[in-house]
mmCIF file of C-alpha atoms in Angstrom:
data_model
loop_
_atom_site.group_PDB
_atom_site.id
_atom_site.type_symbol
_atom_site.label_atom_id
_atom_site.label_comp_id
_atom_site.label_asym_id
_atom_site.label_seq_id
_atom_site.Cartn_x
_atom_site.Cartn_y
_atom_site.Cartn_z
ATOM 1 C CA UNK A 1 -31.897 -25.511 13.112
ATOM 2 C CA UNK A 2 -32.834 -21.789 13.532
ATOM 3 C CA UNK A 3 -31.921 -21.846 17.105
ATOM 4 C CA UNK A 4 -28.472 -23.526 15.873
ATOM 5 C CA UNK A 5 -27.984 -21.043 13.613
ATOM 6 C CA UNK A 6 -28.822 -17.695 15.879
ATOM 7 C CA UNK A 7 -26.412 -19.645 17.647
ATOM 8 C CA UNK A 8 -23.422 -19.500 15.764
ATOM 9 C CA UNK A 9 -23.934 -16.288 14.208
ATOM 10 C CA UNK A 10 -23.773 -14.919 17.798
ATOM 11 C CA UNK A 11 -20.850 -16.893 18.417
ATOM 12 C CA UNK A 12 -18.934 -15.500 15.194
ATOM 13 C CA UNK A 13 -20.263 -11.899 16.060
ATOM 14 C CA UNK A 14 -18.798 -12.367 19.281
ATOM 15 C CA UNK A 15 -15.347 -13.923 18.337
ATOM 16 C CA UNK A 16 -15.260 -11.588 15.836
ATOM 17 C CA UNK A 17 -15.583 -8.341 18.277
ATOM 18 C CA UNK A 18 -12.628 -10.067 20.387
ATOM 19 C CA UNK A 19 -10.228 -10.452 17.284
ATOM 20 C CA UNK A 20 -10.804 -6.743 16.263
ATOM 21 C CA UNK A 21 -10.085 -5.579 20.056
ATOM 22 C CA UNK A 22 -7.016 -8.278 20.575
ATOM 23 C CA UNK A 23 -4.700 -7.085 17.596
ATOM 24 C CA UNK A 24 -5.244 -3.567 19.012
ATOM 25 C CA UNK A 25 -3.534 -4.437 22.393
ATOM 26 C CA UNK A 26 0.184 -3.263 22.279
ATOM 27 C CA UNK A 27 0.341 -1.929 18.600
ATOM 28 C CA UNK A 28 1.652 1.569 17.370
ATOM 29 C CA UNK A 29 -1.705 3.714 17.260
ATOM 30 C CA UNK A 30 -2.565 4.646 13.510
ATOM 31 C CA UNK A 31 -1.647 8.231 12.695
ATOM 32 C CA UNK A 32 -3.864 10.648 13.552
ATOM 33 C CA UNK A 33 -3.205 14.102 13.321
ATOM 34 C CA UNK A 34 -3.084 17.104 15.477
ATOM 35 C CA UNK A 35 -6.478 18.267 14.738
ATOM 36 C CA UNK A 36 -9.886 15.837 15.491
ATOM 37 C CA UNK A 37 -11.490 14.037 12.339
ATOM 38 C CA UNK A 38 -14.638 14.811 10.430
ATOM 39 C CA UNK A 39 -17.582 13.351 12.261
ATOM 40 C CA UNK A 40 -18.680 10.068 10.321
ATOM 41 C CA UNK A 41 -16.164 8.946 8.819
ATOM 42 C CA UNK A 42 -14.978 5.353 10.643
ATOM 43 C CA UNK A 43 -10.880 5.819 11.227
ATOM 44 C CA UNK A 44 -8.949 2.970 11.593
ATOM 45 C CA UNK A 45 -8.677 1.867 15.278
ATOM 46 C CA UNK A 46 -6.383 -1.377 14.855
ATOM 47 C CA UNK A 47 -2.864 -1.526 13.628
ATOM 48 C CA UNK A 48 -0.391 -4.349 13.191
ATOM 49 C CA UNK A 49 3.520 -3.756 13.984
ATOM 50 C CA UNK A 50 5.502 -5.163 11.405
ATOM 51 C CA UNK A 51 8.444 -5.787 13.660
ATOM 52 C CA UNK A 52 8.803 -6.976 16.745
ATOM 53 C CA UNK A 53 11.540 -5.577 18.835
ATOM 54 C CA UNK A 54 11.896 -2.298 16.476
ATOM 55 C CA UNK A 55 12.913 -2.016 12.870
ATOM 56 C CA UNK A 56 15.781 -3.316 11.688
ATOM 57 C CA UNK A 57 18.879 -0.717 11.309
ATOM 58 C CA UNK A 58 17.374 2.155 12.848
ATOM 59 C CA UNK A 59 19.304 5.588 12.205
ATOM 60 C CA UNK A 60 21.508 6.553 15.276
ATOM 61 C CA UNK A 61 23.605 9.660 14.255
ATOM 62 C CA UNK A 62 21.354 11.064 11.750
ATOM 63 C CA UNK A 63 21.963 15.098 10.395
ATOM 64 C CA UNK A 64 18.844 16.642 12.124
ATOM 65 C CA UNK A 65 19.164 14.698 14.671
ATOM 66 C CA UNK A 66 16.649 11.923 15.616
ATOM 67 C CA UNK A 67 13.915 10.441 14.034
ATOM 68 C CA UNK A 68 10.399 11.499 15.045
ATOM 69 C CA UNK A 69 7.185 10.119 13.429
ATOM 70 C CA UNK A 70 5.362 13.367 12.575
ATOM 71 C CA UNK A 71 1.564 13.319 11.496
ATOM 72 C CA UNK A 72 1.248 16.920 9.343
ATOM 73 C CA UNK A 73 -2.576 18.201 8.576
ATOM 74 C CA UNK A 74 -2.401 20.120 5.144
ATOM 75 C CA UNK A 75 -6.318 20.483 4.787
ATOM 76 C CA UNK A 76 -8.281 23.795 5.838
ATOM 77 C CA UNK A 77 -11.196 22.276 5.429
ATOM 78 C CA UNK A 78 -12.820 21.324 8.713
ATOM 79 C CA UNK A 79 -14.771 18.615 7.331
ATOM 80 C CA UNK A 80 -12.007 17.308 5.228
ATOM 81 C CA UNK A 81 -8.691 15.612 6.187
ATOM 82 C CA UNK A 82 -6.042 15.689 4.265
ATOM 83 C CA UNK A 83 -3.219 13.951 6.567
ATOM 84 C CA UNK A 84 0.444 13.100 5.802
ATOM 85 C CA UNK A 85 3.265 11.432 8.152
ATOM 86 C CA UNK A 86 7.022 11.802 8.216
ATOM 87 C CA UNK A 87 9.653 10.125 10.113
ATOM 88 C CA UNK A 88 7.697 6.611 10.166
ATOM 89 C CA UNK A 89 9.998 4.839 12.469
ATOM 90 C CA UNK A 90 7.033 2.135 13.772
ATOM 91 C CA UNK A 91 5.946 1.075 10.350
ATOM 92 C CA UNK A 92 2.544 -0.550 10.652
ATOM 93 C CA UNK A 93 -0.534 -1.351 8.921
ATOM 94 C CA UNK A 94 -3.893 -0.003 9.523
ATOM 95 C CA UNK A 95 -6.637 -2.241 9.536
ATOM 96 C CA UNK A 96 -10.368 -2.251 7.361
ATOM 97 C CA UNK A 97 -12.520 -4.610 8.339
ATOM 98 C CA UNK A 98 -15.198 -4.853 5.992
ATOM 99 C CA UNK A 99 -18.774 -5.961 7.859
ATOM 100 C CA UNK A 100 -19.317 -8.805 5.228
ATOM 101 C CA UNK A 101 -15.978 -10.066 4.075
ATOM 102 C CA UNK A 102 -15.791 -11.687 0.664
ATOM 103 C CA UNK A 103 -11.977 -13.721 2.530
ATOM 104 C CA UNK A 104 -9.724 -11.117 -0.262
ATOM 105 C CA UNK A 105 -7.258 -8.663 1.115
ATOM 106 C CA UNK A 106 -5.893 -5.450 -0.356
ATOM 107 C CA UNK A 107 -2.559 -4.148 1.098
ATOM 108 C CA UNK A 108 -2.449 -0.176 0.480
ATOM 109 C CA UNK A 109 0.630 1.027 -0.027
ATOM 110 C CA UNK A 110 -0.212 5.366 -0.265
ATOM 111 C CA UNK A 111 2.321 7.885 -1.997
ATOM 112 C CA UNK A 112 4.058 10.826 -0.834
ATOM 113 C CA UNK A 113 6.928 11.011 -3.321
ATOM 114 C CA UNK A 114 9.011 9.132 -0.504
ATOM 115 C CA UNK A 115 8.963 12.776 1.197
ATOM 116 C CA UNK A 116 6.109 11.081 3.354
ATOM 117 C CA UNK A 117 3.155 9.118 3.034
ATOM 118 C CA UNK A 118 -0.148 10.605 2.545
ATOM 119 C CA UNK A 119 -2.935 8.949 5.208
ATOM 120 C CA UNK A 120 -6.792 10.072 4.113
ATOM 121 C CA UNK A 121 -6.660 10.481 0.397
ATOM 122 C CA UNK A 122 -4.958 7.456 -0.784
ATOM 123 C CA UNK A 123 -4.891 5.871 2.579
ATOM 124 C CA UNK A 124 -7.913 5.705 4.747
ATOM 125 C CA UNK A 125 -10.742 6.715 1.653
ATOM 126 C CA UNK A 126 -9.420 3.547 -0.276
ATOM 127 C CA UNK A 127 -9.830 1.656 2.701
ATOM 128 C CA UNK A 128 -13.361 2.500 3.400
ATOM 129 C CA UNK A 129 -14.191 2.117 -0.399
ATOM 130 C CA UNK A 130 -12.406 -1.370 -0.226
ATOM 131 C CA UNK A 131 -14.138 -2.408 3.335
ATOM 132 C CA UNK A 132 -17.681 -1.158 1.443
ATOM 133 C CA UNK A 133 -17.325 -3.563 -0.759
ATOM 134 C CA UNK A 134 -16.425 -6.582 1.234
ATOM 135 C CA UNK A 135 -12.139 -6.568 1.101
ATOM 136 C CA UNK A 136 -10.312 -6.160 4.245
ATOM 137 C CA UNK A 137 -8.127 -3.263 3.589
ATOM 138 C CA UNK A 138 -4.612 -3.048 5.246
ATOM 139 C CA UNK A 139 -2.911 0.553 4.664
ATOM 140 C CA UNK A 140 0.815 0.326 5.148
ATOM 141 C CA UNK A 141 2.713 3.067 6.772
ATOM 142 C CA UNK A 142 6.504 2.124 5.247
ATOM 143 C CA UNK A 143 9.666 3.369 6.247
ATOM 144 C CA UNK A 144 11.184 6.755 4.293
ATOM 145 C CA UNK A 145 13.964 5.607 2.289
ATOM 146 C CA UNK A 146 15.819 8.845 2.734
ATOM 147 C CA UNK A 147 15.507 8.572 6.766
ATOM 148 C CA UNK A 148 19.018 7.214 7.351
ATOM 149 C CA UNK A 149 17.804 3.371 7.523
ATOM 150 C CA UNK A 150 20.216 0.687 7.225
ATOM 151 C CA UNK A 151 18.487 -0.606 4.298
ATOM 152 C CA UNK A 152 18.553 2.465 2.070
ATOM 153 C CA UNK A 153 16.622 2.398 -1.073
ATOM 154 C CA UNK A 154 15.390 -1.115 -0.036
ATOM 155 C CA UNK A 155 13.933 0.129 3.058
ATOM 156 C CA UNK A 156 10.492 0.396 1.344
ATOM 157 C CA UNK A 157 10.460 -2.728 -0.072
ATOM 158 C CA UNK A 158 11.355 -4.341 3.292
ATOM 159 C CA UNK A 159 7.943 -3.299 5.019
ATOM 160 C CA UNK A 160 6.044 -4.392 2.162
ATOM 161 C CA UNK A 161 7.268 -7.858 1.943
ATOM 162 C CA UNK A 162 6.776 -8.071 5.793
ATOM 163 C CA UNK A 163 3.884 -6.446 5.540
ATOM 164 C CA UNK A 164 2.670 -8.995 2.868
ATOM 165 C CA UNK A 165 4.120 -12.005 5.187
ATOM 166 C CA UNK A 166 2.204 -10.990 8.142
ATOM 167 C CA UNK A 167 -1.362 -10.505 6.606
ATOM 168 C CA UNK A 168 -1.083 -14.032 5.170
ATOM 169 C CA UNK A 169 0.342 -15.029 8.625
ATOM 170 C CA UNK A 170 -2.872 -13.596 10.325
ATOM 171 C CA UNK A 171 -5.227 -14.802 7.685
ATOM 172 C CA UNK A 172 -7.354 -16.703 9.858
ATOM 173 C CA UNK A 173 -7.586 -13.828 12.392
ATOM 174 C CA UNK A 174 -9.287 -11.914 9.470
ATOM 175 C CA UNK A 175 -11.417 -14.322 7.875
ATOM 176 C CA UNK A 176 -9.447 -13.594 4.636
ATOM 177 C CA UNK A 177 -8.332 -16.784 2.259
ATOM 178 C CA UNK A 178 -4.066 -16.321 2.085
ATOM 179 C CA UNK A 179 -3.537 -16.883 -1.766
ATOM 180 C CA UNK A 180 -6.135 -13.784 -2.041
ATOM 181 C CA UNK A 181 -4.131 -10.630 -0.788
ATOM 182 C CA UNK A 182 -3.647 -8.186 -3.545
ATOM 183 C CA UNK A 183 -1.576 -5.103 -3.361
ATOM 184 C CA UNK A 184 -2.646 -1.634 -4.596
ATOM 185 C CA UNK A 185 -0.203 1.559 -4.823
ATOM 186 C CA UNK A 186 -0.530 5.204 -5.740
ATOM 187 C CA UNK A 187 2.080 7.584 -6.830
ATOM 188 C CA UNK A 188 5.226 6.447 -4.913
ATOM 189 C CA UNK A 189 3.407 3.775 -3.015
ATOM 190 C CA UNK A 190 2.967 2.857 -6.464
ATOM 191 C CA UNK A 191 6.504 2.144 -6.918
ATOM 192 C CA UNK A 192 6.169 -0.012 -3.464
ATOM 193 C CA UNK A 193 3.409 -1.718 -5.021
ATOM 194 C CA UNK A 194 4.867 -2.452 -8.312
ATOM 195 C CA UNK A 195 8.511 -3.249 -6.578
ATOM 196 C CA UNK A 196 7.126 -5.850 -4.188
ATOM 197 C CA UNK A 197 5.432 -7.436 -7.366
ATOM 198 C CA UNK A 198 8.541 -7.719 -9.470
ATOM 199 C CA UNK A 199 11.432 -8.614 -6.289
ATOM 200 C CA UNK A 200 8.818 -10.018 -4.338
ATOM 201 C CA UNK A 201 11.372 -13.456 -3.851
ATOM 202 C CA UNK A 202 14.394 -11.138 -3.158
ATOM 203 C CA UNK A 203 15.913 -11.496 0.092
ATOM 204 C CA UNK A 204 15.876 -7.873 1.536
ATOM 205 C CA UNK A 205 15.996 -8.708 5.580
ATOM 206 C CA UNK A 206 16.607 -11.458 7.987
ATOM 207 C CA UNK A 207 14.192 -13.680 9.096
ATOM 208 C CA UNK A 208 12.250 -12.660 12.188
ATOM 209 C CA UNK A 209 9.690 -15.169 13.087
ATOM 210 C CA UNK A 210 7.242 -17.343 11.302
ATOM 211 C CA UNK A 211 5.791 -15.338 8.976
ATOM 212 C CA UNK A 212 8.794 -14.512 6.918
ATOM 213 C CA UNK A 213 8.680 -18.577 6.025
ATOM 214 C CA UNK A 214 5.830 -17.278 3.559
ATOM 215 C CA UNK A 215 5.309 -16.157 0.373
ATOM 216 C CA UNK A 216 5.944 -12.190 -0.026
ATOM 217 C CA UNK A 217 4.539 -12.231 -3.938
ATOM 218 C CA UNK A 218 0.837 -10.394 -3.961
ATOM 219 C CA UNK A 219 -2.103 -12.179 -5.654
ATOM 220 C CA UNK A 220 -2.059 -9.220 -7.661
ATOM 221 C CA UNK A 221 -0.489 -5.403 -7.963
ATOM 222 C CA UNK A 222 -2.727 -2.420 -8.851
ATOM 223 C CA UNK A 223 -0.249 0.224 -9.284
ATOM 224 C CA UNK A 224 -2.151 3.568 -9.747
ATOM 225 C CA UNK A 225 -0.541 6.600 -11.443
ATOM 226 C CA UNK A 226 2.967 4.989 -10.023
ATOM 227 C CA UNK A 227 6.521 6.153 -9.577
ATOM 228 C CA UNK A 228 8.033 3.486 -11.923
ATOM 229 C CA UNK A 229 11.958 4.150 -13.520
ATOM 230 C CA UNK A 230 14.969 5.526 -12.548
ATOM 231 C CA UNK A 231 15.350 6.481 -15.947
ATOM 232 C CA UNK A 232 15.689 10.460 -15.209
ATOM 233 C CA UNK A 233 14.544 11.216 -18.276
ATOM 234 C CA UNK A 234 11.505 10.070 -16.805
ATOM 235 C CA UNK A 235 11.370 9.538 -13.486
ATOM 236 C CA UNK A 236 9.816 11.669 -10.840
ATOM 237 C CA UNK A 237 13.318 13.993 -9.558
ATOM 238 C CA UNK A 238 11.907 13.506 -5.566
ATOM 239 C CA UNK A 239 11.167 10.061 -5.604
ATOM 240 C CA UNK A 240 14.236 9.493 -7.663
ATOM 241 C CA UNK A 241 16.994 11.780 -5.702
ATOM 242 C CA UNK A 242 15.360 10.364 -1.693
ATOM 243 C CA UNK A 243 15.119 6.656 -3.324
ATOM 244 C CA UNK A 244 18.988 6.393 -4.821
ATOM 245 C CA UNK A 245 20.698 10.047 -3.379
ATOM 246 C CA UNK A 246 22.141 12.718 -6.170
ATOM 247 C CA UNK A 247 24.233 10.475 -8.058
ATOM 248 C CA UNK A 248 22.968 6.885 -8.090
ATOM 249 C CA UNK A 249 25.115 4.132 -10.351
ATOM 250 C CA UNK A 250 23.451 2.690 -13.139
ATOM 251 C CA UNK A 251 23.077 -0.304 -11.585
ATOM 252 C CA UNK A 252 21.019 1.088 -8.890
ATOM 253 C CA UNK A 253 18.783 2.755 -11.306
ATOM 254 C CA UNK A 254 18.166 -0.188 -13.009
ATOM 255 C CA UNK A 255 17.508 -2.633 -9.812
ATOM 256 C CA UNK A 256 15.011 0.168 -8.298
ATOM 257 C CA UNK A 257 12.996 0.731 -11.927
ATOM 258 C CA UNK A 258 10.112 -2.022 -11.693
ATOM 259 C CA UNK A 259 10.118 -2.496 -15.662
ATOM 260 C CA UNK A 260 13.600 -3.238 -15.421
ATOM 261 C CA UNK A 261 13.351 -6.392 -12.968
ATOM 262 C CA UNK A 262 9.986 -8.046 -13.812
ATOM 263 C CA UNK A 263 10.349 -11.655 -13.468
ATOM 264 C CA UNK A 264 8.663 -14.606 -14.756
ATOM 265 C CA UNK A 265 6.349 -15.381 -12.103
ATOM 266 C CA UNK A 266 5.468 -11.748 -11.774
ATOM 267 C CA UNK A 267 1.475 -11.389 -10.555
ATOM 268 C CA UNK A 268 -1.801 -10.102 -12.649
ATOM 269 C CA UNK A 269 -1.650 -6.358 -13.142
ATOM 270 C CA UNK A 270 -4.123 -3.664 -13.606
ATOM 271 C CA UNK A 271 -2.402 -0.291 -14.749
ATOM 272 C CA UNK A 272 -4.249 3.238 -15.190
ATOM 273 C CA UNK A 273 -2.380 6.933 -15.483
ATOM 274 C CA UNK A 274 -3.656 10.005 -16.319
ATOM 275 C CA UNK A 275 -2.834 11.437 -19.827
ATOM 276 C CA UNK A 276 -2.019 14.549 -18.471
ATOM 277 C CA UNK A 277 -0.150 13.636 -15.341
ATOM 278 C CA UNK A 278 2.568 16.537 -15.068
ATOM 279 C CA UNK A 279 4.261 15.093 -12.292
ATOM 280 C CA UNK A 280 4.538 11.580 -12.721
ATOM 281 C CA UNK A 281 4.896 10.946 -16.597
ATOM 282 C CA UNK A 282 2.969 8.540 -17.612
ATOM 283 C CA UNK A 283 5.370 6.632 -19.930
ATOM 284 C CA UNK A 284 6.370 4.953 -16.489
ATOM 285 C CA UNK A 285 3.156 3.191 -16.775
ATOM 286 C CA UNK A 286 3.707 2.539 -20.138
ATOM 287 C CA UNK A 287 7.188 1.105 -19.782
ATOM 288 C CA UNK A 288 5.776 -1.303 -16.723
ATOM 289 C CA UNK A 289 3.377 -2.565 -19.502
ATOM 290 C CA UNK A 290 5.770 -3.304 -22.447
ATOM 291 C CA UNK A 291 7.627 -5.038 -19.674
ATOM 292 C CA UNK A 292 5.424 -7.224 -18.233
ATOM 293 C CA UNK A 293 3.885 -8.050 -22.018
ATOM 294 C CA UNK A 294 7.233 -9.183 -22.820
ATOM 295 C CA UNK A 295 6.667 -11.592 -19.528
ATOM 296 C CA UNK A 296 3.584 -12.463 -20.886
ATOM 297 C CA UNK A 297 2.278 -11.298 -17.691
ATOM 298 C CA UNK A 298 -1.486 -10.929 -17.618
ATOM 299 C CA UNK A 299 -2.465 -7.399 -17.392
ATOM 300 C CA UNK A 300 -5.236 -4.214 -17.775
ATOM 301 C CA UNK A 301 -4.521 -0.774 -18.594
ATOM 302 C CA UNK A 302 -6.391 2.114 -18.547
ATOM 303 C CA UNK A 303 -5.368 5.742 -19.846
ATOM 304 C CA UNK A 304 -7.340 8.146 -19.220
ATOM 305 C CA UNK A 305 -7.218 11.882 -20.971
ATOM 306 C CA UNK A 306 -7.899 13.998 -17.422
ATOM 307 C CA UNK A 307 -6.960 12.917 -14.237
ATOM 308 C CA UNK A 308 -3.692 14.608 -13.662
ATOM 309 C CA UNK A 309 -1.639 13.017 -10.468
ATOM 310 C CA UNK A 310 -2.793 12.164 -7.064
ATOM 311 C CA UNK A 311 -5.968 11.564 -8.094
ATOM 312 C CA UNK A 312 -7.288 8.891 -5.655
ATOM 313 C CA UNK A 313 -11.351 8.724 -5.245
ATOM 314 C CA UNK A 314 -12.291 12.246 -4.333
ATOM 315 C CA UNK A 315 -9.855 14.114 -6.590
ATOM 316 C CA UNK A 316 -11.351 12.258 -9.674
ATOM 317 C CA UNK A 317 -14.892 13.355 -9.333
ATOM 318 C CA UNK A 318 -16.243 14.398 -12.340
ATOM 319 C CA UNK A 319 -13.283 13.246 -14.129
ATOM 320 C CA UNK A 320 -12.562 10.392 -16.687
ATOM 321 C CA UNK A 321 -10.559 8.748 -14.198
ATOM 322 C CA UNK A 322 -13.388 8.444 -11.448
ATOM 323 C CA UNK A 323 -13.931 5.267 -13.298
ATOM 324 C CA UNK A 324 -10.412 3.308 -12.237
ATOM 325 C CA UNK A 325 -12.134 1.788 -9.074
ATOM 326 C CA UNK A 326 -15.216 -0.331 -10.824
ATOM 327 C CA UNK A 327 -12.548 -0.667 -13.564
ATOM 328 C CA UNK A 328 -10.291 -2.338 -10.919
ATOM 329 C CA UNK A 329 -12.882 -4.674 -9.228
ATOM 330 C CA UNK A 330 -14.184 -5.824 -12.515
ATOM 331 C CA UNK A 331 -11.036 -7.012 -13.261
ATOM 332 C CA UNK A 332 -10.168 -8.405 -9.686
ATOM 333 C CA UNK A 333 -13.153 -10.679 -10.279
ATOM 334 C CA UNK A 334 -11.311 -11.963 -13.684
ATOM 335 C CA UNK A 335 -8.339 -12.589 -12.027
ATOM 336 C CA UNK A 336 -9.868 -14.803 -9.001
ATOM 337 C CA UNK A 337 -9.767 -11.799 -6.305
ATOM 338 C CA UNK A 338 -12.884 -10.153 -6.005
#
C-alpha cells in the first residue's frame, strides 16, 4: 500500500508538472513590465488565450493609430511593483496554481477605471493570497472598452464570460470542481465582476468552440469597492465617459449599471466599500445591495469607516478594511466555495 501510494503521488506530481508547462506552449506571455520583479515573489508564468484566431472585431482605423498592448511601471520602489497595461489586444488570463488545491476557482477581474488594468496590486497579490490558501487564481487581462472594439461597452463583459467558459472548460486540467469558480472584482474590474454576475446568460459574442456551450454565470461575485451605475450622479466620470462615450442614452446607462439588470438567478454576493471612498462612491455598493435584496439574492456586506479606494491587500494595512479577505473566505465557505 505505501509503495502504491508513493506511487501515485509521483505520478500526480509528475502529470501535474506537464499540465502547468503544456498550457504555457503558444499563449500570450503575462504582462511583465519594463523593469525586472522583486526577488521572491512567484509571477505568473502560464496564461490562457481567450480566443483563438484573435479577438473578435479588432480596431482597424483607430485615431492614434494602432493598438499596442503597453505594460506601464508606476512604482519607484525597487522592491515593489506596481504594474498597469493598456492597449490589451490578446486578452488572457494568468494562471495561480495553488500547491494544495481545495478544486475552487477565483477569476480576478483587476480595475483601472477602464483607462487600463492594474497587474500587481489587485492582480498578481490577490492571486498569491488566493493560491496560499488553496484556490486556483485566474487574473483576467480584458479588453479596454474605449479601444475602438467592435463590441463597445460590451467588450468587457465579452472576455469575462469567455473567460468564465474556458476555466470551466479546462477544469480537469486544473484539478478544480466546474460548479466552484467564483469571480472577484475591484474598482472597475468590479463592474466586470458584478456585470458578468447579473448578464451572465446574455448573448454578447458568437460561439467559438466548445466552451461557449457552458455556463458563463460565476458560483459567486465578490465585487470589491466596484464601479457599479451609470447613474452620473454617482458613477465614477472615467469609467462612466470610456464605458458609454460623452453622451450615452438612458438606455445604455441603465443596461451597463449592475443594480439595474440583476436577474433572478443572479449568484451569492459578498459586498465591502470603504466609507470614505472619494472616488468611487460608495452608494454604488449600496444600490447593488437594495437590488439584489429585492432578488432575494443571498448576500454579505461589509462597510468599513477607512479604506478609501484601491485598497486591495497591501493598501489596507493597518486599516479597518484589511479585514475584507478572511471576511470573504468565511463567507465562501457558507456559500459552498471555500
Amino acid at each position: 500500500m505505501t509503495l502504491d501510494r508513493r506511487a501515485l503521488v509521483a505520478r500526480t506530481l509528475a502529470i501535474g508538472a506537464w499540465a502547468a508547462a503544456r498550457p504555457a506552449l503558444g499563449q500570450t506571455p503575462p504582462p511583465a513590465g519594463p523593469r525586472g520583479t522583486p526577488p521572491g515573489l512567484p509571477q505568473p508564468v502560464e496564461t490562457i488565450d481567450l480566443w483563438p484566431g484573435g479577438a473578435p472585431g479588432l480596431p482597424q482605423d483607430r485615431p492614434g493609430g494602432r493598438l499596442i498592448e503597453t505594460v506601464n511601471e508606476r512604482s519607484t520602489d525597487s522592491l515593489v511593483n506596481d504594474r498597469a497595461v493598456l492597449g490589451v489586444t490578446r486578452p488572457r488570463l494568468a494562471v495561480f496554481r495553488p500547491d494544495r488545491p481545495n478544486g475552487a476557482a477565483v477569476m480576478i477581474t483587476p480595475g483601472g477605471g477602464y483607462r487600463w488594468v492594474v497587474v500587481d496590486k489587485e492582480g498578481y497579490e490577490i492571486g498569491r493570497w488566493l493560491a496560499a490558501r488553496g484556490f486556483t487564481a485566474f487574473v483576467l487581462f480584458y479588453r479596454l472598452p474605449g479601444d475602438g472594439w467592435a463590441s463597445g461597452a460590451d467588450t468587457p463583459l465579452a472576455d469575462a464570460q469567455r473567460a468564465m467558459r474556458l476555466i470551466r472548460h479546462r477544469a480537469r486540467d486544473y484539478a478544480i470542481d466546474p460548479e466552484r469558480v467564483a469571480a472577484m472584482g475591484f474598482s472597475a474590474g468590479g463592474h466586470v465582476c458584478a456585470d458578468l454576475a447579473a448578464r451572465f446568460a446574455v448573448p454578447i459574442y458568437t460561439p467559438r468552440d466548445a466552451a461557449d456551450a457552458l455556463s458563463a454565470r460565476p458560483h459567486s461575485a465578490a465585487p470589491i469597492y466596484p464601479v457599479v451605475s451609470m447613474d452620473p450622479a454617482i458613477a465614477h466620470p472615467g469609467s462612466r465617459q470610456l464605458l458609454l462615450g460623452d453622451y450615452p442614452s438612458l438606455a445604455a446607462q441603465v443596461a451597463h449599471s449592475p443594480d439595474r439588470c440583476v436577474p433572478a438567478d443572479a449568484p451569492p454576493h459578498f459586498l465591502c466599500h470603504a466609507e470614505d471612498d472619494d472616488v468611487v462612491p460608495v452608494e454604488n455598493t449600496v444600490r447593488l445591495r437594495a437590488a439584489l435584496k429585492a432578488r432575494g439574492i443571498p448576500l454579505e456586506m461589509h462597510l468599513f469607516a477607512n479604506g478609501g479606494h484601491g485598497f486591495g491587500l497591501r493598501r489596507a494595512m493597518g486599516k479597518p478594511a484589511a479585514a475584507w479577505p478572511d471576511l470573504w473566505r468565511a463567507w465562501a465557505a457558507t456559500v459552498g466555495l471555500a
